[in-house]
Amino acid sequence: MTPFHIHSAYYLEEEERKEKEEKEERKEKEEEEEEEEEERDKAEEEVERERVRGGGGREREKDDKEEEVERERG
Protein backbone atom coordinates (compact mmCIF):
# COMPACT_ATOMS: atom_id res chain seq x y z
CA MET A 1 0.00 0.00 0.00
CA THR A 2 1.14 3.47 -0.76
CA PRO A 3 1.05 6.24 1.83
CA PHE A 4 -1.99 7.61 0.04
CA HIS A 5 -3.85 4.31 0.42
CA ILE A 6 -2.87 4.06 4.08
CA HIS A 7 -4.08 7.60 4.70
CA SER A 8 -7.33 6.91 2.81
CA ALA A 9 -7.95 3.72 4.78
CA TYR A 10 -7.30 5.54 8.05
CA TYR A 11 -9.62 8.36 6.98
CA LEU A 12 -12.40 5.90 6.08
CA GLU A 13 -12.02 4.05 9.39
CA GLU A 14 -12.13 7.34 11.26
CA GLU A 15 -15.27 8.43 9.39
CA GLU A 16 -16.97 5.10 10.10
CA ARG A 17 -16.06 5.37 13.79
CA LYS A 18 -17.47 8.91 13.97
CA GLU A 19 -20.68 7.88 12.23
CA LYS A 20 -21.09 4.94 14.59
CA GLU A 21 -20.56 7.18 17.64
CA GLU A 22 -23.05 9.74 16.32
CA LYS A 23 -25.59 7.01 15.66
CA GLU A 24 -25.18 5.66 19.21
CA GLU A 25 -25.52 9.18 20.65
CA ARG A 26 -28.72 9.78 18.66
CA LYS A 27 -30.10 6.46 19.82
CA GLU A 28 -29.32 7.26 23.47
CA LYS A 29 -30.88 10.71 23.13
CA GLU A 30 -34.03 9.23 21.57
CA GLU A 31 -34.27 6.68 24.40
CA GLU A 32 -33.92 9.44 27.01
CA GLU A 33 -36.61 11.50 25.28
CA GLU A 34 -38.93 8.46 25.18
CA GLU A 35 -38.36 7.84 28.90
CA GLU A 36 -39.08 11.50 29.71
CA GLU A 37 -42.24 11.37 27.61
CA GLU A 38 -43.38 8.19 29.38
CA GLU A 39 -42.78 9.83 32.77
CA ARG A 40 -44.76 12.91 31.69
CA ASP A 41 -47.60 10.70 30.45
CA LYS A 42 -47.67 8.78 33.74
CA ALA A 43 -47.72 12.03 35.72
CA GLU A 44 -50.56 13.37 33.57
CA GLU A 45 -52.50 10.13 34.03
CA GLU A 46 -52.01 10.31 37.80
CA VAL A 47 -53.21 13.92 37.87
CA GLU A 48 -56.26 12.95 35.82
CA ARG A 49 -57.01 10.01 38.15
CA GLU A 50 -56.76 12.27 41.19
CA ARG A 51 -59.04 14.81 39.54
CA VAL A 52 -61.59 12.15 38.62
CA ARG A 53 -61.49 10.70 42.15
CA GLY A 54 -61.96 14.16 43.57
CA GLY A 55 -58.66 13.75 45.30
CA GLY A 56 -58.22 16.92 47.27
CA GLY A 57 -56.89 19.32 44.67
CA ARG A 58 -57.61 23.04 44.59
CA GLU A 59 -60.76 22.46 42.56
CA ARG A 60 -62.12 20.16 45.26
CA GLU A 61 -61.31 22.66 48.00
CA LYS A 62 -62.98 25.43 46.02
CA ASP A 63 -66.09 23.30 45.48
CA ASP A 64 -66.23 22.46 49.20
CA LYS A 65 -66.04 26.15 50.13
CA GLU A 66 -68.81 27.01 47.66
CA GLU A 67 -71.03 24.27 49.10
CA GLU A 68 -70.38 25.52 52.64
CA VAL A 69 -71.31 29.09 51.67
CA GLU A 70 -74.52 27.85 50.03
CA ARG A 71 -75.45 25.85 53.16
CA GLU A 72 -74.91 28.90 55.35
CA ARG A 73 -77.13 31.02 53.10
CA GLY A 74 -79.90 28.46 52.67
PDB file of C-alpha atoms in Angstrom:
ATOM      1  CA  MET A   1       0.000   0.000   0.000  1.00  0.00           C
ATOM      2  CA  THR A   2       1.142   3.467  -0.762  1.00  0.00           C
ATOM      3  CA  PRO A   3       1.054   6.237   1.831  1.00  0.00           C
ATOM      4  CA  PHE A   4      -1.993   7.614   0.042  1.00  0.00           C
ATOM      5  CA  HIS A   5      -3.852   4.315   0.424  1.00  0.00           C
ATOM      6  CA  ILE A   6      -2.868   4.062   4.077  1.00  0.00           C
ATOM      7  CA  HIS A   7      -4.078   7.595   4.704  1.00  0.00           C
ATOM      8  CA  SER A   8      -7.326   6.912   2.812  1.00  0.00           C
ATOM      9  CA  ALA A   9      -7.949   3.718   4.784  1.00  0.00           C
ATOM     10  CA  TYR A  10      -7.297   5.540   8.055  1.00  0.00           C
ATOM     11  CA  TYR A  11      -9.616   8.357   6.982  1.00  0.00           C
ATOM     12  CA  LEU A  12     -12.396   5.904   6.082  1.00  0.00           C
ATOM     13  CA  GLU A  13     -12.016   4.053   9.392  1.00  0.00           C
ATOM     14  CA  GLU A  14     -12.129   7.342  11.260  1.00  0.00           C
ATOM     15  CA  GLU A  15     -15.266   8.433   9.391  1.00  0.00           C
ATOM     16  CA  GLU A  16     -16.969   5.096  10.102  1.00  0.00           C
ATOM     17  CA  ARG A  17     -16.062   5.374  13.786  1.00  0.00           C
ATOM     18  CA  LYS A  18     -17.470   8.910  13.973  1.00  0.00           C
ATOM     19  CA  GLU A  19     -20.679   7.878  12.227  1.00  0.00           C
ATOM     20  CA  LYS A  20     -21.086   4.938  14.591  1.00  0.00           C
ATOM     21  CA  GLU A  21     -20.563   7.179  17.642  1.00  0.00           C
ATOM     22  CA  GLU A  22     -23.045   9.738  16.322  1.00  0.00           C
ATOM     23  CA  LYS A  23     -25.593   7.006  15.665  1.00  0.00           C
ATOM     24  CA  GLU A  24     -25.177   5.663  19.212  1.00  0.00           C
ATOM     25  CA  GLU A  25     -25.523   9.177  20.654  1.00  0.00           C
ATOM     26  CA  ARG A  26     -28.716   9.785  18.656  1.00  0.00           C
ATOM     27  CA  LYS A  27     -30.104   6.455  19.825  1.00  0.00           C
ATOM     28  CA  GLU A  28     -29.319   7.263  23.472  1.00  0.00           C
ATOM     29  CA  LYS A  29     -30.883  10.711  23.127  1.00  0.00           C
ATOM     30  CA  GLU A  30     -34.032   9.233  21.574  1.00  0.00           C
ATOM     31  CA  GLU A  31     -34.273   6.680  24.397  1.00  0.00           C
ATOM     32  CA  GLU A  32     -33.917   9.442  27.006  1.00  0.00           C
ATOM     33  CA  GLU A  33     -36.609  11.497  25.279  1.00  0.00           C
ATOM     34  CA  GLU A  34     -38.925   8.465  25.180  1.00  0.00           C
ATOM     35  CA  GLU A  35     -38.357   7.844  28.902  1.00  0.00           C
ATOM     36  CA  GLU A  36     -39.081  11.497  29.705  1.00  0.00           C
ATOM     37  CA  GLU A  37     -42.239  11.369  27.607  1.00  0.00           C
ATOM     38  CA  GLU A  38     -43.384   8.190  29.385  1.00  0.00           C
ATOM     39  CA  GLU A  39     -42.777   9.827  32.770  1.00  0.00           C
ATOM     40  CA  ARG A  40     -44.764  12.906  31.687  1.00  0.00           C
ATOM     41  CA  ASP A  41     -47.599  10.701  30.451  1.00  0.00           C
ATOM     42  CA  LYS A  42     -47.665   8.784  33.745  1.00  0.00           C
ATOM     43  CA  ALA A  43     -47.722  12.028  35.720  1.00  0.00           C
ATOM     44  CA  GLU A  44     -50.559  13.374  33.570  1.00  0.00           C
ATOM     45  CA  GLU A  45     -52.503  10.126  34.029  1.00  0.00           C
ATOM     46  CA  GLU A  46     -52.013  10.310  37.797  1.00  0.00           C
ATOM     47  CA  VAL A  47     -53.213  13.923  37.873  1.00  0.00           C
ATOM     48  CA  GLU A  48     -56.257  12.950  35.822  1.00  0.00           C
ATOM     49  CA  ARG A  49     -57.012  10.006  38.148  1.00  0.00           C
ATOM     50  CA  GLU A  50     -56.763  12.271  41.186  1.00  0.00           C
ATOM     51  CA  ARG A  51     -59.038  14.814  39.537  1.00  0.00           C
ATOM     52  CA  VAL A  52     -61.594  12.146  38.624  1.00  0.00           C
ATOM     53  CA  ARG A  53     -61.492  10.704  42.152  1.00  0.00           C
ATOM     54  CA  GLY A  54     -61.962  14.157  43.569  1.00  0.00           C
ATOM     55  CA  GLY A  55     -58.655  13.750  45.296  1.00  0.00           C
ATOM     56  CA  GLY A  56     -58.219  16.917  47.266  1.00  0.00           C
ATOM     57  CA  GLY A  57     -56.887  19.318  44.673  1.00  0.00           C
ATOM     58  CA  ARG A  58     -57.606  23.038  44.595  1.00  0.00           C
ATOM     59  CA  GLU A  59     -60.756  22.456  42.564  1.00  0.00           C
ATOM     60  CA  ARG A  60     -62.122  20.164  45.256  1.00  0.00           C
ATOM     61  CA  GLU A  61     -61.308  22.657  48.001  1.00  0.00           C
ATOM     62  CA  LYS A  62     -62.977  25.431  46.015  1.00  0.00           C
ATOM     63  CA  ASP A  63     -66.093  23.299  45.478  1.00  0.00           C
ATOM     64  CA  ASP A  64     -66.230  22.464  49.200  1.00  0.00           C
ATOM     65  CA  LYS A  65     -66.044  26.147  50.128  1.00  0.00           C
ATOM     66  CA  GLU A  66     -68.807  27.012  47.664  1.00  0.00           C
ATOM     67  CA  GLU A  67     -71.035  24.269  49.104  1.00  0.00           C
ATOM     68  CA  GLU A  68     -70.376  25.519  52.635  1.00  0.00           C
ATOM     69  CA  VAL A  69     -71.305  29.088  51.672  1.00  0.00           C
ATOM     70  CA  GLU A  70     -74.516  27.852  50.030  1.00  0.00           C
ATOM     71  CA  ARG A  71     -75.446  25.850  53.162  1.00  0.00           C
ATOM     72  CA  GLU A  72     -74.912  28.904  55.349  1.00  0.00           C
ATOM     73  CA  ARG A  73     -77.130  31.020  53.099  1.00  0.00           C
ATOM     74  CA  GLY A  74     -79.902  28.457  52.667  1.00  0.00           C
TER      75      GLY A  74
END
